[in-house]
Amino acid sequence: MTKLVINGGKRLQGEVKVNGAKNSALSIIVAAALATKGECILDNVPKSSDVGTICLILKSLGVEVWFDQNDKLHIVGASLKEYQAPYDLVRKMRASFYTAGLLLARLGKAEVPLPGGCAIGSRPVDFHIRGFTQMGADIVIEHGFMKAQCDELIGTNYYINRSSVGTTINLMLAASLAKGTTVLENCAKEPEIVDLAIFLNGMGANVRGAGTDIIRIKGVEQLHGIEYSIIPDRIEAGTFIFAAAITGGDVLIKDIVVEHIRSPLSKIEEAGVIVERGSTSIRITAPERLKAMDVETSPYPGFPTDLQQPLVAAMCVADGTSVVRENIFDRFRYVDELRRMGADIKVERETAIVRGVKQLTGAPVEVTDLRAGAALVIAGLAASGTTEIYGVDIIERGYASLETKLEQLGADIKRIGSQEEIDVFSSMKKPTRV
Ligand code: EPZ
């Protein structure tokens, strides 16, 4: 059983480089398989296990995928031939549902398992399915699969019921090769949507308006491969902000897009942290004790739901009471684990009331979901004594080398346990074409 063992109380100091964004890489890797000419070469791809999973899914569909010796990811979409995404891989990750948009656009046929619920609530895909239907796909839901087919996807006008990153992405993929123009309204405006649009346009697509409420996609005949670098991970950057803040640290967070974390930076300044903004970095200098503050999550550019859990962890030892309202998901299950470390948190439906305590105490805790894992690491960094965190594999879905980076910043943190997980990346070698 792999675990992270943290002896708390060490102040984080030094510099840390942020990886490429997981939530951009996942959609761009799928989008790369839309190309039927040449190959896509992606740089700054984070080697987290979710990225490994999406690569294995593409390989199972016939796409050639490999990392070269410079850690660049090569994707050759021309060989895509399977329209059935494998359940044993898809069930691991909701973003696998992006293959539905890819398969309908490329093959006119898709059989993709419906993503199940997860620790942050039920995660329906009804908006995705309604959009595909409006684009002319015949869809049957049976045995836990979405089975879709169409002679040709036709451009449509589609209003997405609420801001949804996944729906916006999936329909951008489908519309890129559709006949005619698709107008998506009430789109998500996250930076990862803009990153995908820039990538698609580089491949020869015609996507306008990404980053605003309305995205217009004019379908084209064919897409070609390009070289591209994934944007920095704003959620990893935010995770390091709260890790530095809770330890009274002084940390330079490098290779980021400062604009993408404007709301977390405003909130952490409210908590008493000094933030020095560079062009591609920020310096976080935290006080001995943070001040409590109120926050509510909302779609970009609001405070991101994925940083709600790291923020609550930091507020557990702040001076005063913080009120945190979660408007996107049902994601407070991890609070039970923080309480085992001495946190004083009351949850009422979508609101957590966090009364700051002087000190948390180390304890054995269990990770419930990816960002909850980040929150438990952050709490462990400041807790007195030893914290053992079980469920490391869940953290590694979205963070590559988190404990190594924290150790380099002075944390007393070790990963204990067998490395029985097969390193999926080493299995992805360049195919020898016969
Ligand atoms: C993406 O999830 C991210 N995942 C999430 O990050 C992030 O928290 C979320 O966007 C923020 O909105 C990836 O990019 C891989 P949504 P996604 O569609 O696309 C409801 C992480 O930790 N909804 O924007 O699944 C939905 O239930 C993860 O990196 C429907 O009702 O989220 C939610 O309440 C966690 N029907 C809201 O919309 C649908 O068909 C926003 O979800 C689709 C969504």
XYZ file of C-alpha atoms and ligand atoms in Angstrom:
478
model
C 0.000 0.000 0.000
C 1.734 3.192 -1.167
C 1.535 6.217 1.135
C 2.999 9.675 1.562
C 4.563 10.308 4.966
C 4.886 13.956 5.992
C 6.509 15.312 9.137
C 4.935 18.747 9.372
C 6.193 22.114 10.534
C 8.784 22.826 7.847
C 8.609 26.258 6.183
C 8.654 25.949 2.351
C 11.387 28.002 0.695
C 12.937 28.129 -2.755
C 11.760 27.811 -6.355
C 9.359 25.405 -8.051
C 8.484 24.932 -11.742
C 4.892 24.181 -12.671
C 4.076 21.384 -15.149
C 1.892 21.609 -18.235
C -1.836 21.704 -17.485
C -3.456 18.265 -17.033
C -6.885 19.634 -18.014
C -5.485 21.104 -21.215
C -3.327 18.113 -22.114
C -6.265 15.676 -21.849
C -8.406 17.500 -24.431
C -5.482 18.405 -26.722
C -4.206 14.816 -26.807
C -7.655 13.660 -27.955
C -7.912 16.571 -30.419
C -4.547 15.588 -31.923
C -6.139 12.347 -33.154
C -8.530 14.387 -35.326
C -5.592 14.941 -37.738
C -5.420 12.577 -40.707
C -2.307 14.141 -42.220
C 1.120 14.223 -40.523
C 1.641 13.916 -36.764
C 1.153 16.121 -33.701
C 4.150 16.657 -31.430
C 3.184 17.983 -27.988
C 5.597 19.578 -25.520
C 5.124 20.389 -21.800
C 2.826 17.357 -21.368
C 2.556 16.459 -17.646
C 3.396 12.804 -16.952
C 0.482 12.286 -14.548
C -1.447 9.019 -14.663
C -4.562 10.585 -16.223
C -2.380 11.576 -19.196
C -1.117 7.997 -19.327
C -4.698 6.714 -19.335
C -5.859 8.929 -22.217
C -2.802 7.852 -24.246
C -3.616 4.174 -23.638
C -7.236 4.770 -24.703
C -6.085 6.364 -27.972
C -3.670 3.447 -28.546
C -6.571 1.006 -28.022
C -8.474 2.858 -30.784
C -5.572 2.364 -33.197
C -3.866 5.747 -32.814
C -0.049 5.729 -32.669
C 1.103 7.454 -29.449
C 4.605 7.638 -28.003
C 6.933 9.823 -25.967
C 10.334 10.554 -27.511
C 13.585 10.837 -25.588
C 12.919 14.554 -25.019
C 9.576 13.758 -23.376
C 7.651 15.138 -26.339
C 4.422 13.275 -27.079
C 3.871 12.137 -30.689
C 0.346 11.366 -31.914
C -0.527 10.002 -35.380
C -4.310 10.093 -35.796
C -4.469 8.664 -39.313
C -4.441 5.075 -37.995
C -7.562 5.576 -35.824
C -9.905 2.710 -36.685
C -11.772 1.431 -33.575
C -15.027 3.111 -32.524
C -15.421 1.308 -29.166
C -13.584 2.886 -26.219
C -12.526 0.217 -23.669
C -14.493 0.249 -20.387
C -11.541 -0.839 -18.203
C -9.653 2.323 -19.201
C -12.539 4.763 -19.635
C -13.944 4.022 -16.173
C -10.753 5.470 -14.659
C -11.307 8.980 -15.893
C -14.219 11.180 -16.896
C -12.242 13.066 -19.551
C -12.196 9.807 -21.544
C -15.646 10.890 -22.718
C -13.898 13.356 -25.035
C -13.292 10.317 -27.283
C -17.012 10.523 -28.143
C -16.460 13.832 -29.984
C -13.337 12.464 -31.669
C -14.933 9.200 -32.831
C -18.101 10.836 -34.167
C -16.032 13.424 -36.042
C -13.585 10.894 -37.514
C -15.593 7.654 -37.894
C -19.263 8.735 -37.625
C -19.635 6.089 -34.941
C -18.847 5.911 -31.215
C -19.459 3.466 -28.393
C -18.166 5.070 -25.212
C -18.941 4.027 -21.630
C -20.811 6.719 -19.705
C -18.564 8.145 -16.972
C -19.712 6.991 -13.565
C -20.088 9.312 -10.601
C -17.050 10.073 -8.507
C -16.112 11.432 -5.106
C -17.071 14.975 -6.138
C -20.624 14.107 -7.029
C -22.612 12.808 -9.975
C -20.997 13.857 -13.225
C -23.708 13.610 -15.905
C -22.934 14.057 -19.607
C -26.473 14.966 -20.676
C -25.296 18.311 -22.137
C -22.707 16.497 -24.297
C -25.287 13.989 -25.559
C -27.869 16.664 -26.356
C -25.254 18.534 -28.396
C -24.260 15.461 -30.410
C -27.949 14.734 -31.054
C -28.473 18.279 -32.306
C -25.550 17.730 -34.685
C -27.401 14.780 -36.229
C -26.085 11.805 -34.257
C -28.504 8.934 -33.505
C -27.819 8.036 -29.894
C -28.852 5.039 -27.795
C -27.930 4.712 -24.132
C -27.739 1.061 -23.136
C -25.755 -1.180 -20.794
C -23.896 1.883 -19.466
C -22.691 2.908 -22.910
C -23.484 5.812 -25.179
C -23.850 4.296 -28.666
C -23.876 6.994 -31.333
C -23.742 7.089 -35.103
C -24.278 9.541 -37.929
C -23.629 9.686 -41.673
C -22.208 13.137 -41.143
C -22.202 15.638 -38.265
C -24.018 18.830 -39.249
C -23.286 22.251 -37.738
C -25.951 23.500 -35.304
C -26.744 26.287 -32.844
C -26.522 24.887 -29.318
C -27.106 26.628 -25.985
C -25.310 24.781 -23.166
C -27.540 24.816 -20.078
C -24.745 25.822 -17.684
C -21.039 26.554 -17.938
C -19.468 23.178 -18.654
C -15.796 22.699 -19.548
C -16.293 19.142 -20.796
C -19.343 19.907 -22.910
C -17.665 22.904 -24.535
C -14.578 20.812 -25.323
C -16.436 17.739 -26.612
C -18.581 19.793 -28.980
C -15.565 21.780 -30.239
C -13.974 18.449 -31.166
C -17.096 17.181 -32.943
C -17.792 20.483 -34.742
C -14.246 20.892 -36.102
C -14.874 18.350 -38.890
C -18.676 18.782 -39.148
C -20.487 20.048 -42.276
C -21.270 23.744 -41.852
C -20.993 26.032 -38.837
C -21.696 25.262 -35.184
C -22.478 28.083 -32.762
C -22.032 27.124 -29.097
C -23.615 29.505 -26.596
C -23.067 29.854 -22.831
C -19.628 28.248 -23.252
C -17.079 27.682 -20.511
C -14.312 30.314 -20.653
C -11.502 28.425 -18.881
C -7.928 28.935 -20.233
C -7.906 25.262 -21.239
C -10.746 25.994 -23.707
C -8.657 28.764 -25.303
C -5.587 26.484 -25.392
C -7.624 23.841 -27.250
C -8.969 26.392 -29.747
C -5.470 27.691 -30.531
C -4.293 24.099 -31.016
C -7.246 23.198 -33.282
C -6.765 26.333 -35.393
C -3.070 25.453 -35.741
C -4.220 22.093 -37.144
C -6.331 23.904 -39.767
C -9.633 24.169 -37.905
C -11.754 27.331 -37.860
C -12.680 28.118 -34.225
C -13.529 31.671 -33.195
C -14.548 33.165 -29.836
C -12.929 30.724 -27.389
C -12.687 32.400 -23.983
C -16.026 34.138 -24.494
C -19.631 32.927 -24.073
C -20.042 32.218 -27.785
C -17.760 29.963 -29.858
C -18.240 29.618 -33.623
C -16.739 26.566 -35.325
C -16.752 26.299 -39.110
C -16.232 22.640 -40.030
C -13.325 21.796 -42.368
C -12.530 18.735 -44.480
C -9.304 17.678 -42.864
C -6.917 18.565 -40.022
C -3.135 18.169 -40.091
C -0.529 17.579 -37.388
C 1.387 20.431 -35.706
C 3.944 20.974 -32.945
C 2.442 22.570 -29.839
C 3.264 23.308 -26.200
C 0.615 22.874 -23.488
C -0.135 25.866 -21.222
C 1.076 25.752 -17.586
C -1.159 24.124 -14.983
C -2.968 26.912 -13.095
C -4.344 24.418 -10.543
C -0.896 23.018 -9.759
C 0.326 26.623 -9.410
C -2.557 27.314 -7.007
C -1.750 24.167 -5.046
C 1.789 25.440 -4.446
C 0.411 28.870 -3.466
C -1.606 27.313 -0.616
C 1.229 24.942 0.339
C 3.624 27.898 0.671
C 0.990 29.988 2.459
C 0.107 27.454 5.185
C 3.798 26.969 6.098
C 4.605 30.692 6.344
C 6.841 30.055 3.349
C 8.742 32.117 0.801
C 8.433 30.426 -2.606
C 8.989 31.453 -6.218
C 6.489 29.635 -8.481
C 7.841 29.636 -12.057
C 6.710 28.994 -15.654
C 3.096 30.029 -15.114
C 0.549 32.325 -16.789
C -0.083 34.830 -13.988
C -3.333 35.980 -15.626
C -4.785 32.452 -15.196
C -4.563 32.589 -11.391
C -5.798 36.126 -10.776
C -8.625 35.052 -8.464
C -6.536 32.690 -6.243
C -3.876 35.423 -5.983
C -6.435 38.045 -4.906
C -7.795 35.677 -2.254
C -4.396 34.696 -0.878
C -3.441 38.394 -0.617
C -6.641 38.879 1.414
C -5.286 36.198 3.764
C -2.207 38.351 4.369
C 0.264 36.822 1.888
C 2.583 39.144 -0.064
C 2.476 38.335 -3.799
C 5.143 39.696 -6.148
C 3.974 39.225 -9.765
C 6.578 38.587 -12.467
C 5.861 38.049 -16.179
C 5.874 34.229 -15.892
C 6.281 33.705 -12.151
C 5.036 34.817 -8.749
C 6.792 35.072 -5.405
C 4.722 34.100 -2.372
C 5.841 35.419 1.023
C 3.484 34.252 3.740
C 2.988 35.570 7.298
C 3.348 33.432 10.427
C -0.420 32.936 10.433
C -2.961 33.506 7.632
C -6.088 35.602 8.053
C -9.471 33.927 7.536
C -11.499 34.910 4.449
C -14.732 34.088 2.650
C -14.811 32.637 -0.879
C -17.200 30.996 -3.305
C -16.289 28.907 -6.332
C -17.498 29.800 -9.809
C -16.567 29.167 -13.450
C -13.486 30.966 -14.788
C -12.474 33.718 -14.193
C -14.020 33.135 -10.741
C -12.337 31.183 -7.959
C -11.747 27.670 -9.355
C -13.572 24.751 -7.750
C -10.358 22.687 -8.039
C -8.649 25.012 -5.551
C -11.539 25.000 -3.043
C -10.027 22.027 -1.212
C -6.437 23.391 -1.003
C -7.872 26.713 0.202
C -9.974 25.090 2.943
C -6.887 23.183 4.131
C -4.967 26.465 4.465
C -7.880 28.149 6.246
C -7.986 25.354 8.875
C -5.180 27.147 10.785
C -6.058 30.736 9.816
C -6.876 33.417 12.364
C -10.683 33.628 12.349
C -13.589 31.895 10.611
C -13.822 31.385 6.817
C -17.037 30.714 4.915
C -16.449 28.680 1.720
C -19.295 28.114 -0.714
C -18.904 25.421 -3.408
C -21.165 26.122 -6.384
C -19.904 23.612 -8.959
C -19.632 20.156 -7.409
C -20.540 18.259 -4.246
C -16.973 18.124 -2.996
C -16.714 18.342 0.810
C -16.250 14.623 1.604
C -12.579 15.254 2.388
C -13.570 17.477 5.355
C -14.020 14.321 7.484
C -10.319 13.576 6.944
C -9.285 17.136 7.878
C -11.371 16.824 11.063
C -9.271 13.778 12.001
C -6.304 16.176 11.965
C -8.064 18.532 14.366
C -9.758 20.876 11.898
C -12.931 22.630 13.091
C -15.195 22.621 10.016
C -18.973 22.571 9.773
C -20.552 21.703 6.392
C -24.098 22.825 5.587
C -25.074 21.692 2.065
C -22.804 23.649 -0.299
C -21.141 25.747 2.409
C -18.226 24.944 4.732
C -17.657 27.071 7.836
C -13.979 26.778 8.765
C -13.027 27.938 12.254
C -9.245 28.422 12.303
C -7.408 26.432 14.995
C -3.893 27.128 16.228
C -2.442 23.852 15.046
C -3.456 20.687 13.194
C -2.067 17.347 14.347
C -0.683 14.662 12.054
C -2.836 11.559 11.452
C -3.296 8.677 9.000
C -5.768 9.945 6.353
C -7.385 8.667 3.171
C -7.588 10.513 -0.168
C -11.137 10.707 -1.550
C -10.454 12.591 -4.806
C -7.595 14.293 -6.597
C -7.830 17.789 -5.132
C -8.781 16.425 -1.705
C -5.424 14.644 -1.850
C -3.719 17.987 -2.456
C -5.621 19.443 0.518
C -4.451 16.629 2.829
C -0.835 17.128 1.723
C -1.147 20.868 2.430
C -2.639 20.181 5.873
C 0.102 17.640 6.613
C 2.819 20.170 5.767
C 1.626 22.391 8.638
C 0.433 19.743 11.117
C 2.490 18.889 14.161
C 3.802 15.328 14.015
C 3.439 12.782 11.244
C 0.694 12.528 8.627
C 0.348 9.348 6.566
C -1.657 9.838 3.376
C -3.164 6.717 1.758
C -4.504 6.718 -1.816
C -1.406 8.264 -3.401
C -2.434 6.883 -6.797
C -5.377 9.315 -6.791
C -3.030 12.281 -6.204
C -0.752 11.047 -8.985
C -3.680 11.209 -11.439
C -3.248 14.978 -11.571
C 0.142 15.808 -10.056
C 3.423 14.564 -11.519
C 6.233 14.419 -8.900
C 4.367 16.481 -6.281
C 6.309 15.037 -3.337
C 9.659 15.523 -5.118
C 8.891 19.188 -5.747
C 7.741 19.717 -2.143
C 10.870 17.971 -0.797
C 12.997 20.328 -2.918
C 11.185 23.212 -1.191
C 12.185 21.865 2.219
C 9.197 19.705 3.150
C 9.863 16.494 5.078
C 7.814 14.253 2.772
C 8.490 10.729 1.487
C 6.630 8.327 -0.839
C 6.699 4.896 0.807
C 5.572 1.717 -0.899
C 6.200 -0.527 -3.822
C 6.478 0.915 -7.286
C 4.268 -1.910 -8.541
C 2.416 0.461 -10.857
C 3.727 -0.229 -14.334
C 5.239 2.989 -15.611
C 2.744 3.433 -18.426
C 4.961 6.000 -20.084
C 7.921 3.684 -20.557
C 5.568 1.281 -22.375
C 4.868 3.938 -25.013
C 7.723 3.564 -27.460
C 7.812 4.728 -31.077
C 6.069 2.039 -33.153
C 8.392 0.208 -35.541
C 6.574 0.502 -38.829
C 6.916 -2.700 -40.848
C -13.674 19.901 -15.780
O -14.559 18.867 -15.388
C -12.353 19.592 -15.100
N -11.855 18.294 -15.549
C -12.560 19.566 -13.579
O -11.282 19.322 -12.973
C -13.067 20.928 -13.145
O -13.348 20.900 -11.757
C -14.353 21.277 -13.903
O -14.149 21.180 -15.332
C -14.769 22.706 -13.574
O -15.956 23.036 -14.172
C -11.157 18.250 -16.708
O -10.947 19.250 -17.374
C -10.643 16.899 -17.124
P -18.009 20.636 -16.069
P -15.955 18.665 -16.188
O -18.616 19.975 -17.248
O -15.795 19.046 -17.607
C -22.507 19.861 -14.686
C -9.730 18.171 -11.649
O -9.594 18.003 -10.427
N -22.722 19.122 -15.946
O -17.414 21.997 -16.239
O -16.441 17.298 -15.868
C -21.525 19.169 -13.769
O -22.154 18.151 -13.023
C -11.113 18.095 -12.253
O -8.782 18.408 -12.441
C -23.978 18.587 -16.214
O -24.913 18.715 -15.413
O -16.891 19.710 -15.443
C -21.033 20.305 -12.908
O -21.951 20.550 -11.861
C -12.189 17.852 -11.214
N -24.184 17.919 -17.395
C -21.035 21.497 -13.869
O -21.884 21.118 -14.960
C -23.178 17.751 -18.309
O -23.422 17.147 -19.385
C -19.653 21.830 -14.421
O -19.064 20.645 -14.885
C -21.900 18.289 -18.015
C -21.692 18.974 -16.834
